[in-house]
Tab-separated table of C-alpha atoms (C1' of nucleotides) in Angstrom:
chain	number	residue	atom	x	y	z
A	1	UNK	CA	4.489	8.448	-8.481
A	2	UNK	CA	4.395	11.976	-9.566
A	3	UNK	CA	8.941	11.531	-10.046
A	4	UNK	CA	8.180	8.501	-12.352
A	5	UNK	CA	5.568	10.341	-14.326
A	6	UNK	CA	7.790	13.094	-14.629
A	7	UNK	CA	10.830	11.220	-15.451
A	8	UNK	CA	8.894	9.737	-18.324
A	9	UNK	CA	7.582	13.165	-19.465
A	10	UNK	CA	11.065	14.222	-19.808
A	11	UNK	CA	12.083	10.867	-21.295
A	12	UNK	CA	9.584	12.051	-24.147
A	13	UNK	CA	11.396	15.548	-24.577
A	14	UNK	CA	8.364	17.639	-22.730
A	15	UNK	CA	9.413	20.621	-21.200
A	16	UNK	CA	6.388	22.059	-19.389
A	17	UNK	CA	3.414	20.272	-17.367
A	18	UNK	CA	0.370	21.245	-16.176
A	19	UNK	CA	-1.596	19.977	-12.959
A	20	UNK	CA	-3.890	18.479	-15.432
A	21	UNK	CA	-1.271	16.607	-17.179
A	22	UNK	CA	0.326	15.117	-13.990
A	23	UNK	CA	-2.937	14.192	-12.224
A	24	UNK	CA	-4.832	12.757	-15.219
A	25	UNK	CA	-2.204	9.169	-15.666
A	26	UNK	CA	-2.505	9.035	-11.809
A	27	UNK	CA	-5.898	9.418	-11.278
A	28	UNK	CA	-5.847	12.207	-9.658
A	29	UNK	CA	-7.848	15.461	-9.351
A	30	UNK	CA	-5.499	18.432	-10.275
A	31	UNK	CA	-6.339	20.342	-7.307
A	32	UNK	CA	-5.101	17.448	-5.360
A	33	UNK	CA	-1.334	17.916	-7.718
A	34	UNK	CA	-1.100	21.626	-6.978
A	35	UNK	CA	-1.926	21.307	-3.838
A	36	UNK	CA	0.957	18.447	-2.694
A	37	UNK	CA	3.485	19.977	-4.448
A	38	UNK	CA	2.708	23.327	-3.066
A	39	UNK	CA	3.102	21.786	0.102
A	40	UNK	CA	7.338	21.566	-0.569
A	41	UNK	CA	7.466	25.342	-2.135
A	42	UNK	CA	6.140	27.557	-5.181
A	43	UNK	CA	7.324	25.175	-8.115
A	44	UNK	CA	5.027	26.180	-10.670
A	45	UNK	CA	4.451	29.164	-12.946
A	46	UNK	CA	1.047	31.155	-13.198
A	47	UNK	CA	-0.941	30.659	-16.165
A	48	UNK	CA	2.313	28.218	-17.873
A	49	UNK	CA	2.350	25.373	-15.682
A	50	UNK	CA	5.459	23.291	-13.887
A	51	UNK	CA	8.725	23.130	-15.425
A	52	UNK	CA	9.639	19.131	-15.762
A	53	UNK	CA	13.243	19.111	-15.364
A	54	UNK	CA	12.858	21.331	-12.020
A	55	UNK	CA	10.301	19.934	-10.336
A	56	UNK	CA	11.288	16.563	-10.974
A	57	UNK	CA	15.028	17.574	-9.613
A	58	UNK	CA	12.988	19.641	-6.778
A	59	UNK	CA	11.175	15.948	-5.963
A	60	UNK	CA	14.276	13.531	-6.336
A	61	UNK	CA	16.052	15.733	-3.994
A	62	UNK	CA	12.740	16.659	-1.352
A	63	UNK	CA	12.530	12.101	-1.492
A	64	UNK	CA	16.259	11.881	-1.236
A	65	UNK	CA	16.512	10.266	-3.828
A	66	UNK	CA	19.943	12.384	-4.914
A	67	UNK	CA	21.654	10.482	-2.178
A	68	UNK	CA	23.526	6.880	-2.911
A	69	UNK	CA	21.919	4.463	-0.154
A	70	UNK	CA	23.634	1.403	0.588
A	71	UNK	CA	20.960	-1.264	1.316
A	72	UNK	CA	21.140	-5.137	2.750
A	73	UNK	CA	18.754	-8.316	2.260
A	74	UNK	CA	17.923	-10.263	5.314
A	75	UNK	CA	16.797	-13.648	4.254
A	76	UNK	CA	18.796	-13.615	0.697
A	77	UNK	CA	18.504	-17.919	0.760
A	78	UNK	CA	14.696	-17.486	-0.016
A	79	UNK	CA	13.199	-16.921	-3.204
A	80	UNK	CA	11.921	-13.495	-2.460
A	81	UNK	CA	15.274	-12.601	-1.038
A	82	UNK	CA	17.368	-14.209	-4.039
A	83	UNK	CA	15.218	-12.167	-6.634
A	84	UNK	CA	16.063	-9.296	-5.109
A	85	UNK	CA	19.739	-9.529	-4.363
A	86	UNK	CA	19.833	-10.076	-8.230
A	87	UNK	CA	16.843	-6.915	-9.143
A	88	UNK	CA	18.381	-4.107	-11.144
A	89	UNK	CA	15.792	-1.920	-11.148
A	90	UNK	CA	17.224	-0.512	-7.492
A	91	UNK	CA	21.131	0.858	-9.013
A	92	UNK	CA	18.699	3.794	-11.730
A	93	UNK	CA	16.837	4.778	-8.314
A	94	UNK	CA	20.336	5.267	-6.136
A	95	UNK	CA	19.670	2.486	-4.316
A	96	UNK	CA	22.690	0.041	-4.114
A	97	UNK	CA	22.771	-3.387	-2.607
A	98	UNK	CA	26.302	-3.748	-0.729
A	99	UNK	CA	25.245	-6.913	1.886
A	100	UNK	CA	23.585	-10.058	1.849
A	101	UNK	CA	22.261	-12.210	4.458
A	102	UNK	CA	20.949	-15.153	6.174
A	103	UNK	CA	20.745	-17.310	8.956
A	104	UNK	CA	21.001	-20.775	7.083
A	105	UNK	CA	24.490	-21.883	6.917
A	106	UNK	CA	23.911	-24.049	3.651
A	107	UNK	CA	23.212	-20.745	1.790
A	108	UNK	CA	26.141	-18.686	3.616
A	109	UNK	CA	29.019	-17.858	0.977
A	110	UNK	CA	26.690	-18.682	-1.920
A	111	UNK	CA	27.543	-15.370	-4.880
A	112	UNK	CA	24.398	-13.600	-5.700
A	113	UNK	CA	25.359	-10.553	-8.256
A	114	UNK	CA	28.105	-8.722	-6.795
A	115	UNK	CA	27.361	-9.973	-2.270
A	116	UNK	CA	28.218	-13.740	-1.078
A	117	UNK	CA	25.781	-14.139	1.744
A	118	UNK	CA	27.234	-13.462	5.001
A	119	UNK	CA	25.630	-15.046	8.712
A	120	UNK	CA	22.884	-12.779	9.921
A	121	UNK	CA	25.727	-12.848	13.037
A	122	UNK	CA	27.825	-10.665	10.533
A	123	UNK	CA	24.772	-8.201	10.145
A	124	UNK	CA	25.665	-5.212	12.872
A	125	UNK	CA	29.657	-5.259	12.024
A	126	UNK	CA	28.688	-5.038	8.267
A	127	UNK	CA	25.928	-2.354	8.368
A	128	UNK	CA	28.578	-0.039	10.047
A	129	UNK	CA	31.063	-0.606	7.761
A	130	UNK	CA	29.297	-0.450	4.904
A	131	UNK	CA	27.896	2.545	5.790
A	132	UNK	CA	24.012	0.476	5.149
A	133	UNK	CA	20.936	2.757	5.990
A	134	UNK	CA	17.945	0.642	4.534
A	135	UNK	CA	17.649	-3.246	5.399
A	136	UNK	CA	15.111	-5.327	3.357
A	137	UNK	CA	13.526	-8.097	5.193
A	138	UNK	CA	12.487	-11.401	3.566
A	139	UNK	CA	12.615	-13.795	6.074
A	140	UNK	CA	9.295	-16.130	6.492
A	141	UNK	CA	6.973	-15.370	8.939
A	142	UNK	CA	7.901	-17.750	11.469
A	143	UNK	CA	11.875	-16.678	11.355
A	144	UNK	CA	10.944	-13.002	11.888
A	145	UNK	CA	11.787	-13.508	15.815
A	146	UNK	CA	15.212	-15.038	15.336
A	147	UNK	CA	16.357	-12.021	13.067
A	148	UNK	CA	14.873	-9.328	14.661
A	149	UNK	CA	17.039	-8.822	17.822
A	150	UNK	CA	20.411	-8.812	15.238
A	151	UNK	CA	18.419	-6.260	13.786
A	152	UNK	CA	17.548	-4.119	16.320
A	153	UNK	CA	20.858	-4.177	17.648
A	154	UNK	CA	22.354	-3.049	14.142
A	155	UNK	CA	21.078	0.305	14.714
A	156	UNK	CA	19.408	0.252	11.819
A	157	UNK	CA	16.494	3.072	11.414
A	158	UNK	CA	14.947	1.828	8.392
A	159	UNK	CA	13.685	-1.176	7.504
A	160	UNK	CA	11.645	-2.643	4.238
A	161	UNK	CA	9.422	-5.479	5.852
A	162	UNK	CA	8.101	-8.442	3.279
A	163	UNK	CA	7.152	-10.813	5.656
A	164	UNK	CA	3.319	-10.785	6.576
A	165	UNK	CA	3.763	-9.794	9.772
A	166	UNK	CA	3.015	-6.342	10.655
A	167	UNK	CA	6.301	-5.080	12.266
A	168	UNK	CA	5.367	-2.022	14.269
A	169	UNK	CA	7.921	0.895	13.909
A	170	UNK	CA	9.280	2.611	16.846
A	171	UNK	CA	11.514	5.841	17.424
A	172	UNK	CA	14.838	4.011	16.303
A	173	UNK	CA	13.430	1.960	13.524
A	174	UNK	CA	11.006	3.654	10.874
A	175	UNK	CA	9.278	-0.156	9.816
A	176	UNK	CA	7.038	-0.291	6.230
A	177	UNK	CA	5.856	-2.949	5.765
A	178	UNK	CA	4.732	-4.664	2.495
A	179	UNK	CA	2.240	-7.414	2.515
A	180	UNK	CA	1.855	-9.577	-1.324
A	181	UNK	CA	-0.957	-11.300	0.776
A	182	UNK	CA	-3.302	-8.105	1.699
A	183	UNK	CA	-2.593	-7.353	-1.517
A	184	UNK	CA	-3.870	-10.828	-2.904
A	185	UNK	CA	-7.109	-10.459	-0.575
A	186	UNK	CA	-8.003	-7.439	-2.079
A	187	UNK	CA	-8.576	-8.839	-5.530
A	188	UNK	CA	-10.166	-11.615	-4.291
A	189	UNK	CA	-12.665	-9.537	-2.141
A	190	UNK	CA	-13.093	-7.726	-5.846
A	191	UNK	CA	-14.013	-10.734	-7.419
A	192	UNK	CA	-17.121	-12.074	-5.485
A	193	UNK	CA	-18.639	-8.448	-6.206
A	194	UNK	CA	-17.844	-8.252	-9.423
A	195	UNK	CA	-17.538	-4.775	-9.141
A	196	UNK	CA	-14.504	-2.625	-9.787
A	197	UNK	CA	-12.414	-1.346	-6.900
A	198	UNK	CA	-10.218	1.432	-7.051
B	1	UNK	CA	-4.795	-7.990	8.905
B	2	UNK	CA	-7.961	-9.074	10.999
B	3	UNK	CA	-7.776	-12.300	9.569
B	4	UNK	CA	-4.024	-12.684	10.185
B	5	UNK	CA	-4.388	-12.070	14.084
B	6	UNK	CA	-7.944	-13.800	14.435
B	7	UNK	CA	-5.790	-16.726	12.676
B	8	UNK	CA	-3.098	-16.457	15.394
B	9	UNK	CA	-5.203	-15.947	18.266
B	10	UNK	CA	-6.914	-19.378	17.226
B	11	UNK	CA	-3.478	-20.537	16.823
B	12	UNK	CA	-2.492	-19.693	20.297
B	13	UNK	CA	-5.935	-20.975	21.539
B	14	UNK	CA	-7.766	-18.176	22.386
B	15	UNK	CA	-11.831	-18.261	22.055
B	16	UNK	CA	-12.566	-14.800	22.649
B	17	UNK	CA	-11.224	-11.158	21.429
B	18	UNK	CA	-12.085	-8.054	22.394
B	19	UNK	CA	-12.293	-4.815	20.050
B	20	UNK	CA	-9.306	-3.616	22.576
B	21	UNK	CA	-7.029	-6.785	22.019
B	22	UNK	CA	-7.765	-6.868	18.441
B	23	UNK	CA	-6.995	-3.243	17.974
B	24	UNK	CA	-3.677	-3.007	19.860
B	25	UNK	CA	-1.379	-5.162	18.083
B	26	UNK	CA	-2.641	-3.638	14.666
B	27	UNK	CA	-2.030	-0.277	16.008
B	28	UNK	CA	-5.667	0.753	15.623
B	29	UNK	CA	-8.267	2.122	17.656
B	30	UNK	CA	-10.853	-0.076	19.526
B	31	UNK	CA	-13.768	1.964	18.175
B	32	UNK	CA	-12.199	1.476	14.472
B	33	UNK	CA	-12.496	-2.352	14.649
B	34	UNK	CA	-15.831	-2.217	15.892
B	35	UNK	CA	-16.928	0.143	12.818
B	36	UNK	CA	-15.259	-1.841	10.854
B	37	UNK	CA	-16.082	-5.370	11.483
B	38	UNK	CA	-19.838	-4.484	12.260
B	39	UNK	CA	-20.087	-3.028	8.638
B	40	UNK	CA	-20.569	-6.738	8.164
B	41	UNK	CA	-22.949	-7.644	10.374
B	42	UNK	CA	-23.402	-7.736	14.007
B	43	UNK	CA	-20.537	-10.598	14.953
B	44	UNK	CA	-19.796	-9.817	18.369
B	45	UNK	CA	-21.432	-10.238	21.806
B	46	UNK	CA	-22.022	-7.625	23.924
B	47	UNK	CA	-19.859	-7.677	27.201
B	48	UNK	CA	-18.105	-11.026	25.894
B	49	UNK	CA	-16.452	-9.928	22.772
B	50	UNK	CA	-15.790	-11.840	19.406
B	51	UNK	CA	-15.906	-14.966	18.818
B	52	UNK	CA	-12.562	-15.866	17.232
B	53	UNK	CA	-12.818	-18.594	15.152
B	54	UNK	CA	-16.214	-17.464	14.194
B	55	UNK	CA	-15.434	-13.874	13.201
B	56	UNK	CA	-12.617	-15.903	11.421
B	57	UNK	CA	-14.856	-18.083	9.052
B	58	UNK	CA	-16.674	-15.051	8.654
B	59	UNK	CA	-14.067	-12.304	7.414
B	60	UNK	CA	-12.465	-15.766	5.810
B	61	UNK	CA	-16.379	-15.699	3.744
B	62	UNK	CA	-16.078	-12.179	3.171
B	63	UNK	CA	-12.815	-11.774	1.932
B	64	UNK	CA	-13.508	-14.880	-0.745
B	65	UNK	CA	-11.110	-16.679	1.204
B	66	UNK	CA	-12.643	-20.272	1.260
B	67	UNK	CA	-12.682	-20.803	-2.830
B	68	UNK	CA	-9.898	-21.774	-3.982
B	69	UNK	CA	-8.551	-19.644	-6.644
B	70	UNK	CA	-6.566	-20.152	-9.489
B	71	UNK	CA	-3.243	-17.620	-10.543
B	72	UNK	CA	-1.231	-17.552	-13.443
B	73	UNK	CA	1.773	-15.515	-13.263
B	74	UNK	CA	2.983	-13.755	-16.719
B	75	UNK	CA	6.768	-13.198	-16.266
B	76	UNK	CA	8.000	-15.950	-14.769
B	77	UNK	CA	11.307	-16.063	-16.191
B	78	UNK	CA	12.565	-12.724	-14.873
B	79	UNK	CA	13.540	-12.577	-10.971
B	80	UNK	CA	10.221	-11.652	-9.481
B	81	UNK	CA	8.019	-13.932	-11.393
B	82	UNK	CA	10.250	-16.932	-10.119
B	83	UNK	CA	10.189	-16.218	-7.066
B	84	UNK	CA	6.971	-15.820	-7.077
B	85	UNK	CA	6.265	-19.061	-8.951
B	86	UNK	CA	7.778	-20.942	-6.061
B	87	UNK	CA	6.789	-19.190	-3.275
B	88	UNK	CA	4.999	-21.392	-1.190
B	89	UNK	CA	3.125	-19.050	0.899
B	90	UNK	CA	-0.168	-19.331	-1.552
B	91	UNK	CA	-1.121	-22.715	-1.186
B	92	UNK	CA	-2.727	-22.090	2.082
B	93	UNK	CA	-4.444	-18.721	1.652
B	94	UNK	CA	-5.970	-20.567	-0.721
B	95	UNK	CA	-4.635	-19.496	-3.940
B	96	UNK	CA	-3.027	-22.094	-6.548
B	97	UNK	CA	-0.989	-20.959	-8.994
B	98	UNK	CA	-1.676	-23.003	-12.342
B	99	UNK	CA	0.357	-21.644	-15.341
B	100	UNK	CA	3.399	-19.763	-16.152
B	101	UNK	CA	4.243	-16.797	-18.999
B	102	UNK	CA	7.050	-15.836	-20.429
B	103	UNK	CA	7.597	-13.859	-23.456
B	104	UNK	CA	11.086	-15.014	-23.823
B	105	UNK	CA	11.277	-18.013	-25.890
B	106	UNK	CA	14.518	-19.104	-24.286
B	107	UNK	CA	12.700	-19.676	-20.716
B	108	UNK	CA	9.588	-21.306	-22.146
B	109	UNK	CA	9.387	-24.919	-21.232
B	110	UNK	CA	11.433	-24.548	-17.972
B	111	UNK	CA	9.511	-25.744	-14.713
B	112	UNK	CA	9.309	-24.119	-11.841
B	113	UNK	CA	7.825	-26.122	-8.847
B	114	UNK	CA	4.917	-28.081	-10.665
B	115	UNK	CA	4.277	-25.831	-13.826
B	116	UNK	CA	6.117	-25.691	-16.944
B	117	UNK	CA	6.711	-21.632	-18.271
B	118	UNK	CA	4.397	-21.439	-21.613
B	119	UNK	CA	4.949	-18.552	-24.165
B	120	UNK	CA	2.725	-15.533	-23.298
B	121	UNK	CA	0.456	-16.358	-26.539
B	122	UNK	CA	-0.782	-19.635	-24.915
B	123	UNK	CA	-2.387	-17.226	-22.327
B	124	UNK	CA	-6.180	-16.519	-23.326
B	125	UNK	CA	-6.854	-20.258	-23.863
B	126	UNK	CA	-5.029	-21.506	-20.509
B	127	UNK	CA	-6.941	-18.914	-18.618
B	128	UNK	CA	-9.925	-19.982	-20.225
B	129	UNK	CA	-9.348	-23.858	-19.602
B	130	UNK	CA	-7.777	-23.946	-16.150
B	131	UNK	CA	-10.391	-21.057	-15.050
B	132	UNK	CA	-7.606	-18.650	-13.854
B	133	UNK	CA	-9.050	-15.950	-12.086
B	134	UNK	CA	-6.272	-13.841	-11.010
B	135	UNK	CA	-3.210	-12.605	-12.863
B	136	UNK	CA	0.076	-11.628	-11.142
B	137	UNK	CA	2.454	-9.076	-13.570
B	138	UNK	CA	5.802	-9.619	-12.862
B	139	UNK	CA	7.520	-8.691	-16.011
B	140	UNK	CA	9.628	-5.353	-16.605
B	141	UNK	CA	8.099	-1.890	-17.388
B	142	UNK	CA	9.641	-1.527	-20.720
B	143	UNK	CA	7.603	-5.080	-21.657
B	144	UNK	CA	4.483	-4.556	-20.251
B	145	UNK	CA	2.691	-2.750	-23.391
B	146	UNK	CA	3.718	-6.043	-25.557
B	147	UNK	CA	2.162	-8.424	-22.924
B	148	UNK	CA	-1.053	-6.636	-22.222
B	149	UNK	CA	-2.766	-6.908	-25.330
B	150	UNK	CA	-2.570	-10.250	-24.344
B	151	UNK	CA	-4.066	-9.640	-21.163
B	152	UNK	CA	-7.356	-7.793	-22.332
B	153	UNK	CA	-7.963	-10.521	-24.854
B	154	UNK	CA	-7.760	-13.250	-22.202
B	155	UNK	CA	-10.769	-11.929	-20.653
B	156	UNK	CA	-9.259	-12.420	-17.275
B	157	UNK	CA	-10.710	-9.372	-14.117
B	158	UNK	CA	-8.232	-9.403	-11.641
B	159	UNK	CA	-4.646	-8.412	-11.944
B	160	UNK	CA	-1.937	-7.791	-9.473
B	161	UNK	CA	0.556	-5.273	-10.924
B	162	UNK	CA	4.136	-4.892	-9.642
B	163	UNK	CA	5.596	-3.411	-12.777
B	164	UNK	CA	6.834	0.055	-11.552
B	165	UNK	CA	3.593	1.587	-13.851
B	166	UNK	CA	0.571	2.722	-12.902
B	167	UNK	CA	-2.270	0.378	-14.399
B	168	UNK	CA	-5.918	1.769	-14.193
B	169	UNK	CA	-8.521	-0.434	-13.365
B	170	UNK	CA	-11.223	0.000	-15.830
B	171	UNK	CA	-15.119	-2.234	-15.697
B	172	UNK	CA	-13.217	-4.926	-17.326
B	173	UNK	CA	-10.677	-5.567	-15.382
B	174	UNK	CA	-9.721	-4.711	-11.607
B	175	UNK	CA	-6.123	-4.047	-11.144
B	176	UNK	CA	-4.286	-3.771	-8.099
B	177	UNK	CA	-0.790	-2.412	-8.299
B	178	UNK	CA	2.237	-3.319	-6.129
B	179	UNK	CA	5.147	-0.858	-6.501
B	180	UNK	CA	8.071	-1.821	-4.084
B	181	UNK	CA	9.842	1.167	-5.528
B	182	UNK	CA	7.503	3.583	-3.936
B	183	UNK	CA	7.947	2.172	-0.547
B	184	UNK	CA	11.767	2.081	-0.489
B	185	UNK	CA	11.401	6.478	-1.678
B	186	UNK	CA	9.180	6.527	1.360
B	187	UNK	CA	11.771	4.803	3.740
B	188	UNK	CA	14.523	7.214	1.994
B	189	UNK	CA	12.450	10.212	2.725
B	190	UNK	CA	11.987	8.908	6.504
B	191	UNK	CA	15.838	8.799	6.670
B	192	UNK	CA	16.273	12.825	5.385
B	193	UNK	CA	13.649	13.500	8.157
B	194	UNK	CA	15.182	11.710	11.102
B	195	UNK	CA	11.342	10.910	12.574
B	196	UNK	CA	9.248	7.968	12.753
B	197	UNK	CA	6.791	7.905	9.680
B	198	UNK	CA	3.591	5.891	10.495
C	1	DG	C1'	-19.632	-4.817	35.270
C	2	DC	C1'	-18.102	-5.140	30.636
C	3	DA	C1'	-17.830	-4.847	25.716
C	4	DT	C1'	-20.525	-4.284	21.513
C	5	DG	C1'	-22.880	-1.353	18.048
C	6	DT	C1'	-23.674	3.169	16.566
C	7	DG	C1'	-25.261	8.097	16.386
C	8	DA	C1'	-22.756	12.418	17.193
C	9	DA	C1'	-18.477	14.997	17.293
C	10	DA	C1'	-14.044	15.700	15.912
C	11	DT	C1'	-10.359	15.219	12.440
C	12	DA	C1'	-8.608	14.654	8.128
C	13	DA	C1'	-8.532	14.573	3.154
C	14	DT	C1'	-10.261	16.080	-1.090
C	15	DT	C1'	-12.367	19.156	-4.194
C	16	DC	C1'	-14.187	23.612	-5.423
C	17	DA	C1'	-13.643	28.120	-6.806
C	18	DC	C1'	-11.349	32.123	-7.372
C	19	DA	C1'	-7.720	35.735	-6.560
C	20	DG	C1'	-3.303	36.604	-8.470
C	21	DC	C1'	-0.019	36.538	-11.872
C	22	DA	C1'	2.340	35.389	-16.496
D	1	DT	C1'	-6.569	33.732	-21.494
D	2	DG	C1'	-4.514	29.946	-18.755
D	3	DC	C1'	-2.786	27.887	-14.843
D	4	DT	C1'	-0.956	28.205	-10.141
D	5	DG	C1'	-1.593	28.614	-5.127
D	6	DT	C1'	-4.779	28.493	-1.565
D	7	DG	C1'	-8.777	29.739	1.552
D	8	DA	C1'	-13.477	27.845	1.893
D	9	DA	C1'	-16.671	24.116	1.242
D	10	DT	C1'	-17.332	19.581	0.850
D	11	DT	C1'	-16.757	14.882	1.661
D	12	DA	C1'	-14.705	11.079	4.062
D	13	DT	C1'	-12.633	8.915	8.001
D	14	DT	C1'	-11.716	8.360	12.714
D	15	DT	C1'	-12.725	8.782	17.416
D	16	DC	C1'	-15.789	9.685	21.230
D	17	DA	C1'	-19.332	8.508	24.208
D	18	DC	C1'	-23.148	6.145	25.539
D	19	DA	C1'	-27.416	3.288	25.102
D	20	DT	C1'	-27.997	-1.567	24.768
D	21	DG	C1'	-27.594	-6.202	25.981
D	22	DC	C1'	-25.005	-10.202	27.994
DNA sequence: GCATGTGAAATAATTCACAGCA
DNA sequence: TGCTGTGAATTATTTCACATGC
């Protein structure tokens, strides 16, 4: 969050930034800016503030976000999948999708952007040779089982989890795991109260 | 996440949970579920445990889960918003999605699953006349100032943001925002660290 | 005996408030 | 004077531990 918002500050040609400046489009209490970016190191100048181009280059690099990572879609058939294969909002953040794949063989070979889908059989010879360090999983629910143990045997360490199941992460896999349907609940829940949740 | 596993203990036939079993495949402490679900209301009996598909109609109640709501989805031409669109997924968490937007007049008209995509000025009156409750935001960052005028005017109080921008929920209108971006930066700082991030 | 519900205790996160420096 | 960096104070969350009831 605090990368995008400075990204956009130096988008609009500012130079310097104050923990005011940063906290107040995120909600946050300035204390609470100082105090996690002090956390990395001494970024910021006495009585002047934080220089944008820095700390933003200080960030990117702390989230390693300075490093190319090659990433792969489990479960590229589906919609979820197919969007995004074909997303080009991950090639500005150095992410770069290099593998697509699936476990239906009516979808295998289809050409989504620049991957055809490969077999999920394909999926540990690929992610060595390709060099892949993120996999993105959007496989339904109930197909979660079938994928997992190509997966796990991959070697992959970190995986991006769509499917609402909550995929516990373990030494050799770091799992996060998004869930669209928590995410639905919530607003619901917000709605019978008619009361504004933040 | 209570509701998911209470749903697949029913599934698998179980009539009774304990805090314990509850608690372990969530990754979450016995005395946390307790807290938590008796914040509701005292669901459980003692030495027995929980009721599962009782506690489930219950946190189903709480959650709004049993009325059916309905969801437009403004950017349903782009990726996201199509995949969304067809996802089927909603229909039985009890969410119906009812209209499509687009702000691209070459999409509008084009059906996806049972709705046709209807230019983004349609939207206040549609929201009005199919009582749409809940709003999902799939469109790019760079758009999103030109479709939320839009928004505000339709009246609706419940949006679901996953534009890569920060919305603030105000009294008028609860948003919840999605960014996927922000969890793959937290995988890629996992993978600098080499440890397990929980 | 066994598991809930809940005060009390322990941890964690956030905010305050100010010393230190430009 | 203005804003950072950070201990101290506050507030919130989580866990413990046990009385209570089946």
């Amino acid at each position: 969050m605090y990368l995008r918002t400075l990204n956009s500050l130096e988008d609009a040609g500012t130079l310097m930034v104050s923990s005011r400046e940063l906290a107040a489009p995120l909600g946050l209490n300035p204390a609470q800016v100082r105090k996690d970016i002090a956390y990395f190191g001494e970024f910021g100048r006495r009585g002047v503030g934080y220089n944008v181009a820095r700390l933003r280059d200080h960030l990117a690099e702390i989230l390693g976000m300075k490093t190319r990572r090659m990433v792969g879609i489990v479960g590229a058939g589906g919609h979820l999948g197919h969007a995004l294969a074909l997303h080009k909002g991950f090639e500005k953040r150095n992410f770069k999708v290099v593998a697509l794949f699936d476990k239906d063989p009516r979808v295998i070979g289809q050409v989504l952007g620049e991957n055809a889908i490969q077999h999920i059989s394909e999926l540990s010879e690929t992610v060595k040779r390709l060099n892949i360090e993120i996999l993105m999983l959007a496989v339904p629910a109930t197909e979660l089982n079938s994928v997992f143990d190509y997966i796990l045997l991959s070697g992959i360490t970190a995986v991006l989890n769509f499917a609402p199941v909550r995929l516990p992460s373990t030494d050799e896999i770091c799992v996060h795991n998004v869930d669209l349907a928590v995410e639905l609940e919530y607003l619901t829940f917000h709605l019978d109260r008619n009361s504004v949740v933040t």
